[in-house]
XYZ file of C-alpha atoms in Angstrom:
740
model
C 120.048 47.237 -112.137
C 122.846 45.758 -114.339
C 124.996 44.517 -111.343
C 121.553 42.571 -110.076
C 120.996 41.030 -113.253
C 124.163 40.035 -114.104
C 124.425 38.380 -110.904
C 121.091 36.899 -111.639
C 122.427 35.130 -114.689
C 125.680 34.117 -113.070
C 123.771 32.416 -110.358
C 121.543 30.596 -113.324
C 124.323 29.480 -115.269
C 126.165 28.163 -111.972
C 123.007 25.984 -111.040
C 122.803 24.655 -114.069
C 125.693 21.803 -113.780
C 124.097 20.111 -110.785
C 121.180 19.535 -112.611
C 122.690 16.374 -113.412
C 121.763 15.734 -109.748
C 118.304 16.273 -109.697
C 116.366 13.096 -109.918
C 112.029 14.363 -110.349
C 111.212 11.113 -108.273
C 109.017 12.426 -105.355
C 111.798 12.476 -102.846
C 112.556 15.384 -100.128
C 114.671 17.416 -103.151
C 111.902 16.861 -105.642
C 111.417 20.688 -106.445
C 108.665 19.739 -109.522
C 106.478 17.089 -108.220
C 105.049 19.265 -104.959
C 105.099 16.348 -102.817
C 103.506 14.038 -105.562
C 104.845 10.904 -106.838
C 107.068 12.443 -108.634
C 107.086 12.621 -112.509
C 107.036 10.675 -115.770
C 110.111 10.025 -116.807
C 111.983 11.274 -113.772
C 115.447 10.866 -114.716
C 115.099 12.853 -117.908
C 111.787 15.317 -117.477
C 112.863 16.491 -114.127
C 116.160 17.856 -115.370
C 115.090 19.392 -118.535
C 112.249 21.301 -116.730
C 115.060 22.773 -114.385
C 117.005 23.353 -117.433
C 114.214 25.469 -119.614
C 113.126 27.326 -116.635
C 117.005 28.227 -115.427
C 117.830 29.410 -119.608
C 114.639 31.270 -119.801
C 115.767 33.399 -117.287
C 119.087 34.011 -118.157
C 118.199 34.527 -121.660
C 115.761 37.317 -120.212
C 118.652 38.508 -118.170
C 121.488 38.270 -120.943
C 118.994 40.336 -123.473
C 118.456 43.391 -120.954
C 122.388 43.707 -120.168
C 122.668 43.311 -124.126
C 120.540 46.506 -124.696
C 121.871 48.173 -122.290
C 125.775 47.247 -122.934
C 127.599 46.526 -126.668
C 130.137 44.234 -124.732
C 127.224 41.554 -123.638
C 126.358 41.297 -127.454
C 127.513 38.642 -129.836
C 129.099 39.431 -133.347
C 128.660 36.949 -135.186
C 131.322 38.192 -137.541
C 133.511 37.443 -135.190
C 132.315 34.238 -133.901
C 132.291 31.538 -136.583
C 131.081 28.980 -134.252
C 127.874 30.561 -133.526
C 127.121 31.257 -137.276
C 127.490 27.535 -137.237
C 125.325 26.580 -134.835
C 122.965 29.659 -136.236
C 122.938 27.744 -139.438
C 121.873 24.305 -137.708
C 118.936 25.601 -135.827
C 117.565 27.117 -139.033
C 118.092 23.946 -140.740
C 116.182 21.703 -138.187
C 113.761 24.214 -137.667
C 112.605 23.880 -141.280
C 113.067 19.973 -141.222
C 110.303 19.864 -138.305
C 107.975 22.150 -139.758
C 108.158 20.147 -142.344
C 108.617 16.697 -141.291
C 105.838 13.646 -140.249
C 104.623 14.880 -137.742
C 105.015 18.854 -136.542
C 103.447 18.718 -133.236
C 106.191 15.823 -132.343
C 109.409 17.360 -133.859
C 108.960 20.698 -132.286
C 107.814 19.304 -128.494
C 109.431 15.678 -128.443
C 108.250 14.155 -125.599
C 109.101 13.292 -121.843
C 111.531 10.047 -122.506
C 113.515 12.404 -124.708
C 112.242 15.825 -124.050
C 114.308 17.238 -127.221
C 112.203 18.180 -130.606
C 113.093 21.982 -131.107
C 112.094 23.547 -128.188
C 114.735 21.447 -126.475
C 117.424 22.689 -128.854
C 116.615 25.902 -129.224
C 117.267 26.410 -125.159
C 120.828 24.652 -125.504
C 121.018 27.245 -128.444
C 120.245 30.120 -126.259
C 122.841 28.390 -123.218
C 125.334 28.753 -125.708
C 124.874 32.117 -126.263
C 124.511 33.019 -122.963
C 127.438 31.224 -122.183
C 129.464 33.401 -124.926
C 128.368 36.457 -123.831
C 128.362 36.019 -120.026
C 131.570 34.679 -119.828
C 134.124 36.351 -122.133
C 137.780 35.681 -120.255
C 139.525 32.927 -119.533
C 139.065 33.597 -115.575
C 135.181 33.182 -115.973
C 135.434 30.100 -117.899
C 137.923 28.679 -114.839
C 135.619 29.556 -112.363
C 132.678 28.102 -114.426
C 134.310 24.462 -114.937
C 135.533 24.650 -111.339
C 131.233 24.601 -110.781
C 131.079 21.892 -113.561
C 133.722 19.707 -111.126
C 131.932 20.347 -108.110
C 128.787 19.082 -109.345
C 131.002 16.324 -111.101
C 132.206 15.288 -107.203
C 128.515 15.114 -106.132
C 127.446 12.582 -108.916
C 130.910 10.571 -108.313
C 129.543 9.827 -104.807
C 126.382 8.542 -105.917
C 128.019 6.503 -108.284
C 130.716 5.497 -106.408
C 128.018 4.396 -103.605
C 126.733 2.639 -106.228
C 129.306 0.576 -106.910
C 129.706 -0.166 -103.325
C 126.261 -2.022 -103.543
C 126.966 -3.819 -107.371
C 126.319 -7.083 -107.674
C 129.589 -9.324 -108.926
C 132.324 -7.246 -107.734
C 134.348 -7.914 -105.218
C 133.195 -5.668 -102.805
C 129.838 -7.216 -102.765
C 130.891 -10.671 -102.978
C 133.550 -9.622 -99.755
C 131.223 -7.647 -97.765
C 127.727 -8.610 -98.601
C 125.747 -7.286 -95.670
C 127.392 -3.846 -95.965
C 126.837 -4.184 -99.970
C 123.390 -4.343 -99.859
C 123.129 -1.108 -97.307
C 124.586 0.681 -100.222
C 122.557 -1.269 -102.762
C 119.702 0.109 -100.514
C 120.811 3.767 -100.359
C 122.369 4.144 -104.151
C 120.334 1.879 -105.972
C 121.214 1.388 -109.650
C 118.728 1.872 -111.865
C 118.892 0.158 -114.937
C 121.140 -2.643 -114.321
C 122.784 -4.865 -111.357
C 125.776 -3.538 -111.892
C 126.318 -0.877 -114.660
C 126.656 2.494 -112.676
C 124.564 5.523 -114.054
C 124.559 7.728 -110.353
C 121.575 10.411 -110.690
C 122.111 10.538 -114.447
C 119.681 7.179 -115.030
C 121.178 5.421 -117.886
C 124.816 3.888 -117.928
C 125.203 5.543 -121.136
C 124.200 8.814 -120.553
C 126.525 8.691 -116.815
C 129.845 7.602 -118.868
C 129.742 10.377 -121.596
C 129.242 12.345 -118.281
C 132.584 10.887 -116.806
C 134.518 11.910 -120.117
C 133.239 15.051 -120.676
C 134.213 15.942 -116.993
C 137.603 14.598 -117.214
C 138.120 16.544 -120.193
C 137.187 19.821 -118.057
C 139.389 18.803 -115.081
C 142.492 18.078 -117.577
C 141.730 21.600 -118.880
C 141.885 23.173 -115.554
C 144.949 20.865 -115.073
C 146.825 22.117 -117.899
C 146.031 25.662 -116.751
C 146.897 25.518 -113.130
C 150.367 26.983 -112.224
C 149.846 25.965 -108.163
C 151.422 22.433 -108.011
C 149.744 21.455 -104.524
C 146.148 22.388 -106.329
C 147.127 20.879 -109.496
C 146.988 17.640 -107.920
C 143.383 17.969 -107.182
C 142.467 17.234 -111.044
C 144.545 14.318 -111.576
C 142.370 12.370 -109.329
C 139.409 13.670 -110.604
C 140.129 12.393 -113.673
C 141.212 9.133 -112.359
C 138.103 9.018 -110.342
C 135.903 9.583 -113.631
C 137.167 6.968 -115.896
C 136.890 4.444 -113.051
C 133.369 5.335 -112.755
C 133.315 5.273 -116.526
C 134.586 1.733 -117.006
C 132.242 0.407 -114.029
C 129.291 1.945 -116.284
C 130.041 -0.652 -118.811
C 129.006 1.581 -122.054
C 131.426 0.170 -124.589
C 131.304 3.164 -127.027
C 132.503 5.217 -124.776
C 135.460 2.985 -123.759
C 136.139 3.051 -127.598
C 135.757 7.073 -127.777
C 138.015 7.542 -124.719
C 140.942 5.018 -126.294
C 140.475 7.014 -129.572
C 140.250 10.186 -127.650
C 143.436 9.720 -125.675
C 145.813 8.509 -128.647
C 144.883 11.590 -130.073
C 145.423 13.777 -127.350
C 148.652 12.273 -126.566
C 149.761 12.271 -130.715
C 148.971 15.676 -130.979
C 151.696 16.574 -128.333
C 154.008 14.010 -129.328
C 153.787 15.535 -132.421
C 154.588 19.298 -131.308
C 156.533 18.865 -128.086
C 158.476 15.423 -128.994
C 161.146 14.030 -126.477
C 159.630 12.368 -123.697
C 156.231 13.438 -124.926
C 156.794 10.644 -127.706
C 158.269 8.367 -125.092
C 154.967 8.807 -123.269
C 152.688 8.426 -126.210
C 154.379 5.267 -127.078
C 154.369 3.921 -123.488
C 150.495 4.340 -123.387
C 149.978 2.909 -127.034
C 151.850 -0.776 -126.123
C 149.980 -0.542 -122.499
C 146.836 0.195 -124.558
C 147.481 -2.488 -127.194
C 148.000 -5.248 -124.261
C 145.582 -4.695 -122.011
C 142.547 -5.016 -124.987
C 144.660 -7.446 -126.488
C 144.766 -9.654 -123.365
C 140.651 -8.436 -122.505
C 139.815 -10.504 -126.060
C 142.775 -13.102 -125.732
C 141.824 -14.249 -122.470
C 138.015 -13.623 -122.899
C 136.969 -17.212 -121.211
C 139.437 -16.840 -118.408
C 137.553 -16.864 -115.172
C 139.105 -13.452 -114.543
C 137.672 -11.700 -117.199
C 133.836 -13.582 -116.815
C 133.983 -12.841 -113.151
C 133.793 -9.118 -113.768
C 130.466 -7.907 -115.601
C 132.654 -4.893 -117.386
C 135.499 -7.219 -118.760
C 132.895 -9.841 -119.667
C 131.093 -7.318 -121.477
C 133.862 -5.736 -123.065
C 135.166 -9.284 -124.324
C 131.467 -9.982 -126.178
C 132.229 -7.030 -128.711
C 131.558 -8.619 -132.157
C 129.600 -8.363 -135.167
C 127.248 -11.052 -134.061
C 126.844 -9.780 -130.639
C 123.158 -8.702 -130.111
C 123.660 -5.150 -129.516
C 126.035 -4.925 -132.105
C 123.979 -6.585 -134.362
C 120.952 -4.510 -133.937
C 122.975 -1.085 -134.200
C 124.020 -2.232 -137.912
C 120.018 -3.328 -138.959
C 119.144 -0.116 -137.191
C 121.647 1.925 -139.372
C 120.224 -0.288 -142.565
C 116.634 1.148 -142.028
C 117.858 4.472 -141.510
C 119.814 4.766 -144.114
C 117.207 3.444 -146.833
C 114.781 5.902 -144.987
C 116.950 9.181 -145.722
C 117.212 7.695 -149.233
C 113.370 8.698 -149.199
C 113.522 11.711 -147.903
C 117.242 12.865 -148.717
C 117.132 16.398 -148.525
C 115.629 17.517 -144.930
C 114.235 14.234 -143.671
C 111.382 13.310 -141.483
C 111.559 15.770 -138.695
C 112.754 15.007 -135.035
C 111.496 12.809 -133.016
C 109.701 10.320 -136.244
C 111.846 7.865 -136.107
C 109.192 5.120 -134.697
C 107.524 5.610 -138.245
C 110.129 4.336 -139.935
C 110.999 1.593 -137.577
C 107.877 0.196 -137.570
C 107.498 0.426 -141.957
C 111.023 -0.899 -142.445
C 111.183 -3.722 -140.081
C 113.013 -6.696 -140.971
C 111.391 -9.524 -139.257
C 113.760 -11.681 -139.424
C 116.389 -9.458 -138.085
C 114.819 -7.637 -135.382
C 112.464 -10.046 -133.943
C 114.171 -9.919 -130.507
C 114.639 -6.155 -130.438
C 112.761 -4.006 -128.184
C 109.362 -3.635 -129.422
C 109.620 0.221 -130.546
C 112.673 2.409 -131.533
C 112.652 5.604 -131.117
C 116.144 6.480 -132.346
C 119.157 5.189 -134.753
C 121.466 4.642 -131.995
C 123.776 7.165 -133.820
C 123.363 10.299 -133.250
C 124.529 11.049 -136.974
C 121.743 8.721 -138.467
C 119.434 10.527 -136.338
C 120.428 13.769 -137.630
C 120.314 12.067 -141.167
C 116.930 10.651 -140.713
C 115.722 13.915 -138.887
C 117.165 16.488 -140.861
C 118.448 15.187 -144.042
C 121.350 15.300 -145.624
C 121.232 19.260 -144.368
C 120.442 18.473 -140.543
C 123.341 15.862 -140.521
C 126.205 18.387 -142.370
C 125.266 21.854 -140.243
C 125.440 19.031 -137.384
C 128.632 18.098 -138.446
C 129.621 21.587 -139.369
C 129.835 22.306 -135.094
C 132.469 19.688 -134.916
C 134.633 20.737 -137.674
C 134.477 24.408 -137.530
C 135.251 24.080 -132.962
C 138.585 21.934 -134.501
C 139.504 24.138 -137.209
C 139.479 27.536 -134.842
C 141.190 25.544 -132.595
C 143.898 24.492 -134.991
C 144.559 27.937 -136.892
C 146.851 30.278 -136.153
C 146.277 33.797 -134.482
C 145.010 32.931 -131.410
C 147.109 31.857 -128.140
C 145.391 28.885 -127.268
C 148.070 26.541 -125.674
C 149.029 23.016 -127.487
C 147.847 21.276 -124.674
C 144.571 22.777 -124.457
C 144.185 22.037 -127.913
C 145.309 18.351 -127.804
C 142.836 17.743 -124.949
C 140.136 19.040 -126.499
C 140.494 17.694 -129.900
C 140.883 14.230 -128.024
C 137.281 14.843 -126.299
C 135.803 15.894 -129.397
C 137.228 12.709 -131.232
C 135.816 10.528 -127.657
C 132.571 12.326 -127.603
C 132.104 11.677 -131.664
C 132.904 8.087 -131.329
C 130.588 7.682 -128.266
C 127.815 9.425 -130.527
C 128.251 6.669 -132.867
C 126.738 4.239 -130.776
C 123.957 6.213 -129.218
C 122.188 9.079 -128.898
C 122.499 12.212 -126.685
C 120.598 13.419 -123.447
C 120.811 16.787 -122.265
C 123.842 16.322 -119.683
C 125.789 15.950 -122.528
C 124.794 18.646 -124.615
C 125.103 21.035 -121.619
C 128.640 19.831 -121.397
C 129.391 19.931 -125.241
C 127.911 23.034 -125.677
C 129.923 24.393 -122.883
C 132.858 23.683 -124.509
C 132.286 24.619 -127.850
C 131.285 27.975 -126.166
C 134.589 28.235 -124.260
C 136.421 27.006 -127.773
C 134.447 30.212 -129.386
C 135.902 32.316 -126.384
C 139.481 31.231 -126.643
C 139.923 30.797 -130.004
C 138.470 34.604 -130.735
C 141.719 36.815 -132.284
C 140.035 39.721 -130.401
C 140.050 38.092 -126.802
C 141.381 40.069 -123.881
C 141.898 39.034 -120.325
C 139.468 42.835 -119.514
C 136.169 43.607 -121.293
C 135.456 46.439 -122.433
C 132.063 47.990 -121.843
C 130.382 50.345 -124.209
C 126.688 51.449 -123.015
C 124.285 51.818 -126.002
C 121.767 54.618 -126.928
C 119.564 53.314 -124.533
C 118.878 55.322 -121.262
C 118.086 54.135 -117.781
C 114.797 55.173 -117.937
C 113.777 53.634 -120.945
C 114.808 50.765 -119.696
C 112.961 50.288 -116.953
C 109.230 51.685 -118.633
C 109.949 50.045 -121.523
C 112.326 47.326 -122.279
C 112.392 45.698 -118.808
C 108.692 45.389 -118.524
C 108.663 43.915 -122.238
C 111.290 41.421 -121.720
C 109.314 40.488 -118.295
C 106.172 40.148 -120.021
C 107.734 37.675 -122.261
C 109.240 36.004 -120.106
C 106.158 35.153 -118.154
C 104.810 33.887 -121.033
C 107.646 31.537 -122.159
C 107.551 29.957 -118.848
C 104.406 29.658 -118.954
C 103.533 28.105 -122.233
C 107.335 26.136 -122.413
C 107.262 25.024 -118.602
C 104.302 25.210 -116.746
C 101.833 23.788 -119.129
C 103.939 20.586 -120.100
C 104.780 20.487 -116.077
C 100.981 20.432 -115.195
C 100.404 17.610 -117.751
C 103.119 15.746 -116.474
C 101.840 15.743 -112.915
C 98.054 14.847 -114.280
C 99.552 11.877 -116.051
C 101.012 10.855 -112.884
C 97.649 11.369 -111.275
C 95.857 9.537 -114.084
C 98.380 6.106 -113.550
C 98.393 5.865 -109.653
C 94.975 4.674 -108.892
C 96.525 2.862 -105.211
C 97.402 5.947 -104.283
C 93.767 7.647 -104.811
C 92.381 4.235 -103.196
C 93.903 4.924 -100.104
C 91.387 8.031 -99.535
C 88.398 7.667 -101.665
C 86.280 5.548 -103.285
C 87.001 3.057 -106.086
C 84.179 5.246 -108.765
C 85.549 8.557 -107.304
C 89.292 7.004 -107.587
C 88.316 6.104 -111.350
C 86.400 9.631 -111.731
C 89.427 11.443 -110.592
C 91.843 9.422 -113.206
C 89.631 10.072 -115.946
C 89.528 13.637 -115.420
C 93.550 13.595 -115.049
C 93.764 12.116 -118.107
C 91.365 14.113 -120.060
C 92.491 17.475 -119.083
C 96.207 16.293 -119.742
C 95.475 15.506 -123.256
C 93.272 18.667 -123.788
C 96.058 20.756 -122.668
C 97.717 19.699 -126.467
C 101.367 20.474 -125.482
C 104.094 18.386 -124.184
C 103.189 14.846 -122.752
C 100.187 15.023 -124.582
C 100.912 11.650 -126.638
C 102.417 9.919 -123.608
C 98.868 10.915 -121.877
C 97.148 9.008 -124.572
C 99.009 6.456 -124.329
C 98.527 5.450 -120.672
C 95.166 6.536 -120.874
C 94.004 3.797 -123.462
C 96.275 1.479 -121.458
C 94.729 2.124 -118.196
C 91.432 1.759 -120.627
C 92.129 -2.169 -120.587
C 92.695 -2.692 -116.861
C 89.926 -0.657 -116.164
C 87.317 -2.474 -118.246
C 89.004 -5.518 -116.847
C 87.822 -4.716 -112.805
C 85.204 -6.597 -111.541
C 83.675 -5.099 -108.735
C 82.882 -7.652 -106.004
C 79.434 -9.300 -105.278
C 80.077 -8.486 -101.208
C 79.927 -4.356 -102.265
C 76.657 -2.833 -101.338
C 73.971 -2.398 -104.547
C 74.712 1.121 -104.235
C 78.150 1.506 -104.189
C 78.659 -1.258 -107.167
C 76.007 0.799 -109.508
C 78.787 3.878 -108.945
C 81.561 1.631 -109.499
C 80.161 0.437 -112.633
C 79.081 3.309 -114.013
C 82.389 4.742 -113.454
C 84.281 2.267 -115.583
C 81.982 2.477 -118.412
C 82.287 6.358 -118.449
C 85.828 5.590 -118.235
C 85.732 3.307 -121.489
C 83.664 5.702 -123.021
C 86.065 8.885 -122.700
C 88.579 6.817 -124.041
C 86.712 5.796 -126.851
C 85.782 9.207 -127.625
C 89.685 9.855 -127.450
C 90.623 7.512 -130.072
C 87.473 8.544 -132.396
C 88.587 12.400 -132.147
C 92.225 11.316 -132.362
C 92.741 8.657 -134.975
C 92.967 11.003 -138.107
C 95.709 12.637 -136.656
C 97.492 8.916 -135.935
C 95.933 7.565 -138.690
C 99.881 6.795 -140.060
C 101.507 6.622 -136.726
C 102.014 2.511 -136.575
C 102.576 2.645 -132.742
C 99.757 4.637 -131.918
C 97.410 2.331 -134.107
C 99.241 -0.738 -132.286
C 98.100 0.789 -129.163
C 94.334 1.644 -130.280
C 93.984 -1.746 -131.606
C 95.509 -3.170 -128.279
C 92.890 -1.255 -126.479
C 89.938 -2.224 -128.324
C 91.000 -5.856 -128.393
C 91.592 -5.623 -124.787
C 87.567 -4.011 -123.668
C 86.750 -7.176 -126.398
C 85.741 -4.940 -129.058
C 87.178 -6.676 -132.081
C 85.737 -5.236 -134.779
C 87.055 -2.098 -133.983
C 90.158 -3.674 -133.435
C 90.199 -5.526 -136.511
C 89.789 -2.050 -138.333
C 92.536 -0.256 -136.727
C 94.913 -3.115 -137.260
C 94.290 -4.173 -140.739
C 95.033 -0.659 -141.407
C 98.223 -0.736 -139.451
C 99.123 -4.420 -140.901
C 99.047 -2.902 -144.483
C 101.284 0.008 -143.569
C 103.723 -2.309 -141.587
C 103.456 -5.535 -143.000
C 106.346 -7.548 -141.126
C 105.768 -5.945 -137.348
C 105.064 -8.781 -136.241
C 103.478 -7.673 -133.007
C 100.902 -5.854 -135.582
C 100.281 -9.411 -136.472
C 99.312 -10.633 -133.205
C 96.905 -8.523 -132.282
C 95.366 -8.951 -135.783
C 95.455 -12.563 -135.417
C 93.904 -11.858 -131.889
C 91.164 -9.414 -133.276
C 90.084 -12.599 -135.739
C 90.175 -15.098 -132.971
C 87.817 -13.177 -131.333
C 84.970 -13.318 -133.874
C 85.946 -16.321 -135.149
C 87.614 -15.560 -138.120
C 89.350 -18.432 -138.003
C 90.829 -18.536 -141.815
C 92.259 -14.966 -141.564
C 93.524 -15.672 -138.205
C 95.395 -18.221 -139.733
C 96.644 -17.081 -143.008
C 98.138 -14.002 -140.682
C 99.615 -16.419 -138.559
C 101.312 -18.541 -140.987
C 102.470 -15.441 -142.804
C 104.129 -14.114 -139.911
C 105.435 -17.407 -138.449
C 107.462 -18.315 -142.076
C 108.820 -14.461 -141.125
C 110.788 -15.505 -138.558
C 110.706 -18.950 -137.406
C 112.903 -18.960 -134.686
C 110.593 -16.202 -132.782
C 108.549 -17.951 -130.199
C 105.467 -16.106 -130.028
C 104.902 -16.049 -133.586
C 105.216 -20.157 -133.433
C 102.285 -19.383 -130.752
C 100.242 -17.416 -132.439
C 100.248 -19.720 -135.603
C 99.938 -23.245 -133.515
C 96.731 -21.655 -131.676
C 95.142 -20.401 -134.888
C 96.036 -23.670 -136.598
C 94.083 -25.429 -133.833
C 90.557 -23.039 -134.461
C 90.934 -24.238 -138.353
C 91.966 -27.662 -137.243
C 95.043 -27.615 -139.033
C 97.294 -27.979 -135.635
C 98.874 -31.444 -137.324
C 99.899 -29.550 -140.065
C 101.260 -26.553 -138.262
C 102.740 -28.807 -135.833
C 104.349 -30.318 -138.840
C 105.964 -27.195 -140.518
C 106.954 -26.350 -136.863
C 109.123 -28.976 -136.819
C 110.134 -29.025 -140.357
C 111.475 -25.475 -139.304
C 113.795 -26.778 -136.993
C 111.483 -25.781 -133.640
C 110.392 -28.029 -130.964
C 106.405 -27.657 -129.610
C 106.494 -27.122 -125.814
C 103.850 -26.923 -123.481
C 101.913 -23.160 -123.638
C 98.860 -23.270 -122.147
C 97.238 -21.044 -124.495
C 97.954 -23.537 -127.188
C 96.401 -26.196 -125.101
C 93.398 -24.094 -124.199
C 92.851 -23.581 -128.265
C 93.205 -27.864 -128.649
C 90.583 -28.046 -125.801
C 88.023 -25.546 -126.699
C 88.425 -27.044 -130.665
C 87.356 -30.841 -129.280
C 91.360 -31.910 -130.589
C 91.480 -34.280 -126.944
C 94.287 -36.306 -128.511
C 96.816 -33.565 -129.175
C 95.909 -32.042 -125.593
C 97.011 -35.252 -124.071
C 100.233 -35.305 -126.132
C 101.251 -31.996 -124.810
C 99.958 -32.631 -121.395
C 102.200 -36.020 -121.653
C 104.830 -34.369 -122.926
C 104.987 -31.654 -120.386
C 104.609 -34.497 -117.515
C 108.154 -36.035 -119.024
C 109.782 -33.243 -118.718
C 108.417 -31.799 -115.513
C 107.449 -34.697 -113.453
C 106.683 -32.589 -110.567
C 103.461 -31.391 -112.253
C 102.544 -35.499 -112.785
C 99.709 -35.522 -110.900
C 98.258 -32.339 -112.028
C 98.580 -33.682 -115.507
C 96.957 -36.667 -114.592
C 93.824 -35.069 -113.315
C 93.058 -32.939 -115.965
C 93.706 -35.628 -118.517
C 90.514 -37.374 -116.778
C 88.622 -34.332 -116.657
C 89.239 -33.735 -120.504
C 88.178 -37.256 -121.336
C 85.046 -37.003 -118.556
C 83.951 -33.944 -120.343
C 84.910 -34.186 -123.845
C 84.189 -30.909 -126.657
C 83.024 -31.008 -129.517
């Protein structure tokens, strides 16, 4: 029995590195979608569900092994890294329980799939690795599995490279490149590789970690012929990292390489110092040349080099990071000890929004885009310090005396930890990088254990075989089923229901419109009723679909009976959404993003009164968040509360005159209070230009300001002469049918 359980645990551990290949997109190897259209956030949710499933099974197996054999138990006295990790888990659990949104902190969402549930699985993975891989040979086998998975991911990445736009191959062989582009599509851009990871930054750190693992195996190899394979793997990963275009990871790579070579040179001297000096000079020349010749055709013609040369404090990506870090720091000052709990950054983002600095960024940030600020916000100073302790304890264990870890291994691991640290300054973590990071920590824990030997001495506990079969195995099995059901099955069902709810076109192929709407409604309401991971995203999609359904017009040529059923289905759908908003509002009354979605729903179905009530509350909490202001202005305009709309629009415009949408709403509301000329003058005094906008024109026409409307149309005619006939026709119609 013990041998079977051990093999089962090993199989689970061996599959985990290959999770990087899995995409839950409804394809032939999509094991979770059950022939459906895939999962919501297929690059994230699918990998995480499989990881949790495997870890839960492996953890149950490890418990049974540890109950029977003391050799599988973790000795906390001899494992400082495990103690540090355990302290970190306790801190974030407390932070999550007492955070802003406990449900969100514990479960997270499909887009991130972290939360405490995600991290407790990573901790379990670390424990299993520490217990099941007690020798160097065990780890070498596991690292080879990681390399095998890495090679398969690289095949996908290089397929993308051959089809990527802007590079030599696609320019020279466009037909072949087109074939590769279709077979190996890049998911986030035209030319930044992301392989099966789905995100360029995530892929970049995957390559960096994989190169480190290959470097470890290379340093341990005693067979010169086989050793040549590992440098090749390293080079292929570094090339792929370069073409990911992820600047933070490239900086991390340079820092890691310098630290690794410096440590080797410091201890070995001689030739090692010559190599270090040569590499340092080469790096300086290459990096300096990229910035010195950033305006040359050679640099501009390479998407990656052009992206590297654009690094500066004024670069949009860089400046956005600085502003996000600023509000993260300010938020931490308000809850300094345990922070806000995980996945609650959106609460901070809206409240501390800087309108003149952040108007051109993503509408809703849910992370600080810096791992260390993320933990500072999520767990306060205790969360950040306990997280940093993982780095410090790992480095301390390696560089203290009393173990047999070779210098080059220590240098390689120190370098990758430094590179990972630098990478994390600019982005946030994901499952694939977490898996590799905690695997390396578990390896360090084993390698630096002073009691570590190449032979494991098994020691039976006092539990008999009969007791194992009759009590412990069934008990662990039952607990495993409970965890599998609640942690995996229920959230997976929610994900599938969510997909059913948003794929109306698929349903219309096999059923009537009324039946399709009923099925969508049922899918959403059942998904929300689960009240687990994915409930929040299901609600968001339910509201957004409610707006789309409300705007459906049933054709007149539809038979009366079918039309009546369709109208009834639409009304029932809207009623169901309204009921959910009423029921969920008390829980989300302080969640600005959710309030924004509520308000957009009510505006979308024409209920401006309800929209105003919710958006007024949101505007008071986050007065500088321009998107809230726009929706509130719209609610006012729909109710003909023109002075109120104009007041909010003027305030929003003045917060950042360069924001085109703010100018648009200011001019529209100005037209409805007969202040268009004053608004226009104010825009021009702020350096703005009045370009043609159909919504502004409509407001002018509706309010009878024919002169201003004609002026705008004439300007359009001068700018775009091809619209001349249409402009003239429209002007004639306005003059023939003036509005008062």
